[in-house]
Short mmCIF file of C-alpha atoms in Angstrom, two decimals:
data_model
loop_
_atom_site.label_atom_id
_atom_site.label_comp_id
_atom_site.label_asym_id
_atom_site.label_seq_id
_atom_site.Cartn_x
_atom_site.Cartn_y
_atom_site.Cartn_z
CA GLU A 1 19.81 11.09 26.78
CA ALA A 2 20.94 7.92 25.03
CA GLN A 3 19.09 7.60 21.76
CA VAL A 4 18.99 6.59 18.13
CA THR A 5 17.62 9.37 15.95
CA GLN A 6 16.14 8.82 12.52
CA ASN A 7 15.05 11.43 9.98
CA PRO A 8 12.66 11.91 8.39
CA ARG A 9 10.01 10.18 10.46
CA TYR A 10 7.51 10.32 7.63
CA LEU A 11 8.10 10.70 3.91
CA ILE A 12 5.99 10.38 0.80
CA THR A 13 7.95 10.33 -2.44
CA VAL A 14 7.65 9.22 -6.04
CA THR A 15 9.23 6.37 -7.92
CA GLY A 16 12.82 7.04 -8.93
CA LYS A 17 13.48 10.07 -6.74
CA LYS A 18 16.61 9.41 -4.70
CA LEU A 19 16.25 9.75 -0.96
CA THR A 20 18.32 9.28 2.17
CA VAL A 21 17.12 8.33 5.63
CA THR A 22 19.59 9.44 8.24
CA CYS A 23 20.41 7.57 11.44
CA SER A 24 22.55 8.84 14.28
CA GLN A 25 23.33 7.35 17.68
CA ASN A 26 25.00 9.02 20.66
CA MET A 27 26.04 5.91 22.59
CA ASN A 28 29.37 5.21 20.87
CA HIS A 29 28.06 1.86 19.61
CA GLU A 30 30.18 -0.11 17.16
CA TYR A 31 27.27 -1.97 15.60
CA MET A 32 24.50 -0.37 13.57
CA SER A 33 21.79 -1.92 11.44
CA TRP A 34 18.79 -1.13 9.28
CA TYR A 35 15.56 -3.14 9.31
CA ARG A 36 12.32 -2.85 7.45
CA GLN A 37 9.03 -3.86 9.05
CA ASP A 38 6.11 -5.03 6.93
CA PRO A 39 2.76 -6.42 8.11
CA GLY A 40 2.87 -10.17 8.51
CA LEU A 41 6.59 -10.32 7.77
CA GLY A 42 8.07 -8.95 10.97
CA LEU A 43 11.45 -7.24 10.80
CA ARG A 44 13.94 -8.03 8.09
CA GLN A 45 17.51 -6.83 8.09
CA ILE A 46 18.65 -4.69 5.17
CA TYR A 47 22.28 -3.86 5.96
CA TYR A 48 24.49 -3.79 9.00
CA SER A 49 27.84 -2.37 10.05
CA MET A 50 30.27 -3.69 12.64
CA ASN A 51 32.41 -0.54 12.64
CA VAL A 52 33.47 2.47 10.61
CA GLU A 53 33.95 1.63 6.92
CA VAL A 54 32.69 -1.94 7.51
CA THR A 55 29.25 -2.76 6.10
CA ASP A 56 27.56 -5.97 5.04
CA LYS A 57 24.32 -7.12 3.47
CA GLY A 58 21.44 -8.42 5.49
CA ASP A 59 18.53 -10.46 4.21
CA VAL A 60 16.92 -7.89 1.90
CA PRO A 61 19.62 -5.51 0.60
CA GLU A 62 18.35 -5.09 -2.98
CA GLY A 63 17.59 -1.48 -3.86
CA TYR A 64 19.41 -0.03 -0.84
CA LYS A 65 22.84 1.37 -0.10
CA VAL A 66 24.50 2.36 3.16
CA SER A 67 27.70 4.01 4.29
CA ARG A 68 29.54 4.23 7.61
CA LYS A 69 32.00 7.09 7.41
CA GLU A 70 31.62 8.06 11.05
CA LYS A 71 30.90 5.86 14.03
CA ARG A 72 27.72 7.67 15.01
CA ASN A 73 26.03 7.85 11.58
CA PHE A 74 24.63 5.15 9.32
CA PRO A 75 22.48 6.58 6.52
CA LEU A 76 20.22 4.43 4.36
CA ILE A 77 20.12 5.45 0.71
CA LEU A 78 17.44 4.55 -1.81
CA GLU A 79 18.94 5.47 -5.18
CA SER A 80 15.78 4.83 -7.20
CA PRO A 81 12.88 4.04 -4.89
CA SER A 82 10.08 1.77 -6.06
CA PRO A 83 6.61 1.13 -4.58
CA ASN A 84 7.74 -2.19 -3.09
CA GLN A 85 10.04 -0.20 -0.81
CA THR A 86 7.05 1.35 0.90
CA SER A 87 7.62 0.26 4.48
CA LEU A 88 8.45 1.21 8.05
CA TYR A 89 12.21 1.45 8.51
CA PHE A 90 14.12 1.12 11.75
CA CYS A 91 17.71 1.90 12.55
CA ALA A 92 19.27 0.14 15.53
CA SER A 93 22.63 0.12 17.28
CA SER A 94 24.45 -1.76 20.01
CA PHE A 95 27.78 -2.47 21.59
CA LEU A 96 29.26 -5.61 20.08
CA GLY A 97 29.00 -8.44 22.60
CA THR A 98 25.82 -7.33 24.38
CA GLY A 99 23.08 -8.31 21.98
CA GLU A 100 21.01 -5.38 23.22
CA LEU A 101 19.82 -3.40 20.24
CA PHE A 102 18.62 0.17 20.71
CA PHE A 103 16.07 1.17 18.10
CA GLY A 104 15.11 4.49 16.62
CA GLU A 105 11.45 5.47 16.46
CA GLY A 106 11.12 4.47 12.84
CA SER A 107 10.73 6.17 9.47
CA ARG A 108 7.55 5.52 7.54
CA LEU A 109 8.25 5.73 3.82
CA THR A 110 5.64 5.71 1.07
CA VAL A 111 6.73 5.45 -2.56
CA LEU A 112 4.03 6.33 -5.10
CA ALA Z 1 19.78 -22.00 8.89
CA GLN Z 2 18.21 -20.23 11.79
CA SER Z 3 14.54 -19.44 12.03
CA VAL Z 4 12.04 -18.26 14.58
CA THR Z 5 8.37 -19.18 14.78
CA GLN Z 6 5.95 -17.29 16.96
CA LEU Z 7 2.75 -19.24 17.46
CA GLY Z 8 -0.26 -16.98 17.28
CA SER Z 9 -0.15 -13.58 15.62
CA HIS Z 10 -2.71 -12.26 18.12
CA VAL Z 11 -3.21 -13.12 21.78
CA SER Z 12 -5.97 -11.64 23.92
CA VAL Z 13 -6.07 -11.80 27.70
CA SER Z 14 -7.97 -10.14 30.51
CA GLU Z 15 -6.27 -7.82 32.93
CA GLY Z 16 -4.77 -9.90 35.73
CA ALA Z 17 -4.60 -13.08 33.66
CA LEU Z 18 -1.50 -15.03 32.76
CA VAL Z 19 0.32 -13.93 29.63
CA LEU Z 20 1.95 -16.67 27.53
CA LEU Z 21 3.56 -15.83 24.19
CA ARG Z 22 5.10 -18.75 22.37
CA CYS Z 23 8.37 -18.84 20.49
CA ASN Z 24 10.15 -21.79 18.89
CA TYR Z 25 13.48 -21.55 17.17
CA SER Z 26 15.53 -23.57 14.79
CA SER Z 27 19.29 -23.36 15.05
CA SER Z 28 22.17 -25.64 14.25
CA VAL Z 29 24.32 -24.19 17.02
CA PRO Z 30 23.54 -23.02 20.57
CA PRO Z 31 21.34 -20.00 20.09
CA TYR Z 32 21.23 -16.61 21.69
CA LEU Z 33 17.59 -15.65 22.19
CA PHE Z 34 15.86 -12.35 22.72
CA TRP Z 35 12.41 -10.92 23.29
CA TYR Z 36 11.67 -7.37 22.18
CA VAL Z 37 8.53 -5.31 22.70
CA GLN Z 38 7.14 -2.61 20.43
CA TYR Z 39 4.60 -0.18 21.82
CA PRO Z 40 2.40 1.70 19.33
CA ASN Z 41 4.31 4.20 17.20
CA GLN Z 42 7.61 3.40 18.86
CA GLY Z 43 10.76 1.45 18.10
CA LEU Z 44 11.51 -1.91 19.64
CA GLN Z 45 13.06 -2.24 23.07
CA LEU Z 46 14.72 -5.24 24.67
CA LEU Z 47 12.63 -7.14 27.22
CA LEU Z 48 15.11 -9.90 28.05
CA LYS Z 49 17.80 -12.09 26.57
CA TYR Z 50 19.27 -15.56 27.00
CA THR Z 51 22.91 -16.14 26.17
CA THR Z 52 24.35 -18.76 28.53
CA GLY Z 53 23.81 -19.87 32.10
CA ALA Z 54 20.46 -19.90 33.88
CA THR Z 55 17.68 -21.00 31.59
CA LEU Z 56 15.02 -18.91 33.33
CA VAL Z 57 15.59 -15.31 32.38
CA LYS Z 58 13.91 -12.36 34.03
CA GLY Z 59 13.30 -9.16 32.14
CA ILE Z 60 11.72 -5.78 32.58
CA ASN Z 61 8.09 -5.13 33.53
CA GLY Z 62 7.66 -8.51 35.24
CA PHE Z 63 8.23 -10.65 32.15
CA GLU Z 64 10.31 -13.78 32.11
CA ALA Z 65 11.20 -16.50 29.63
CA GLU Z 66 12.56 -20.01 29.92
CA PHE Z 67 15.00 -21.55 27.48
CA LYS Z 68 14.12 -25.18 26.88
CA LYS Z 69 16.67 -26.80 24.63
CA SER Z 70 14.81 -30.11 24.36
CA GLU Z 71 11.73 -28.30 23.09
CA THR Z 72 13.65 -25.61 21.14
CA SER Z 73 11.41 -23.07 22.82
CA PHE Z 74 11.76 -19.70 24.51
CA HIS Z 75 8.23 -18.78 25.62
CA LEU Z 76 7.55 -15.43 27.25
CA THR Z 77 5.34 -15.26 30.35
CA LYS Z 78 3.97 -12.78 32.83
CA PRO Z 79 1.84 -13.93 35.79
CA SER Z 80 -0.60 -11.03 35.70
CA ALA Z 81 -1.33 -8.89 32.65
CA HIS Z 82 -1.67 -5.14 32.89
CA MET Z 83 -3.35 -2.85 30.41
CA SER Z 84 0.02 -1.24 29.70
CA ASP Z 85 1.34 -4.60 28.40
CA ALA Z 86 -0.69 -4.23 25.21
CA ALA Z 87 1.94 -4.15 22.47
CA GLU Z 88 3.59 -6.25 19.79
CA TYR Z 89 6.18 -8.74 20.96
CA PHE Z 90 9.00 -10.15 18.87
CA CYS Z 91 11.15 -13.18 19.53
CA ALA Z 92 14.58 -13.16 17.90
CA VAL Z 93 17.55 -15.51 17.56
CA SER Z 94 21.20 -14.87 16.88
CA LEU Z 95 24.10 -17.21 16.39
CA ASN Z 96 26.41 -14.96 18.33
CA GLN Z 97 26.33 -13.16 21.63
CA ALA Z 98 26.92 -9.88 19.85
CA GLY Z 99 23.36 -10.04 18.64
CA THR Z 100 24.35 -9.12 15.13
CA ALA Z 101 22.27 -10.41 12.23
CA LEU Z 102 19.27 -11.08 14.47
CA ILE Z 103 16.51 -13.14 12.92
CA PHE Z 104 13.13 -11.90 14.12
CA GLY Z 105 9.87 -13.77 14.34
CA LYS Z 106 6.82 -12.22 12.72
CA GLY Z 107 5.54 -10.87 16.00
CA THR Z 108 2.59 -11.45 18.33
CA THR Z 109 0.17 -8.67 19.16
CA LEU Z 110 -0.99 -8.80 22.76
CA SER Z 111 -4.35 -7.26 23.61
CA VAL Z 112 -5.39 -6.76 27.24
CA SER Z 113 -9.01 -6.16 28.15
CA SER Z 114 -10.39 -4.84 31.42
#
């Protein structure tokens, strides 16, 4: 089954404790992206990647890091989480040229 | 700079009634436009997209949208609402057909009553 898989789905952590949200897709997509969704703000792009070893900042990259060492994986790293990073995070992927993003089910992160 | 405005954060309709969700965009170049739907506790999925060609675009689940350049609009419609249409709907714009760096609207929650 074609899918984008995120882990963990739910996480409660404390300020400053490094965490990684994993994202994996099995559709051989070149493009992958991370978004955060906040009430009243819609979805905002954090980082994206057009291919292996190619990443770029989105609209709200501060406090986040990403890497793209393999085509299928695109982890989101919070080196020192803060309460304002409490949000619902989505990973998405697509073939370049289609515009059709496939989304994971989301990871709800709470930073205390 | 691109932007997307969805008019109305909440829309309520009765089952069987017309659904109209409004989206206006701002773009300095010909836009590529998308509608996504998010059901409760799920990720977003693509409803339909406009890139080039026919301005009336048909999508899944009976939805369609019309690109009107003169009005910079891309409103989403469905002739007859079903209870299962209750969800949050997002309009999005991209400068390129690849759909990278999508700019999303803030979303419209559709409620359907029986």
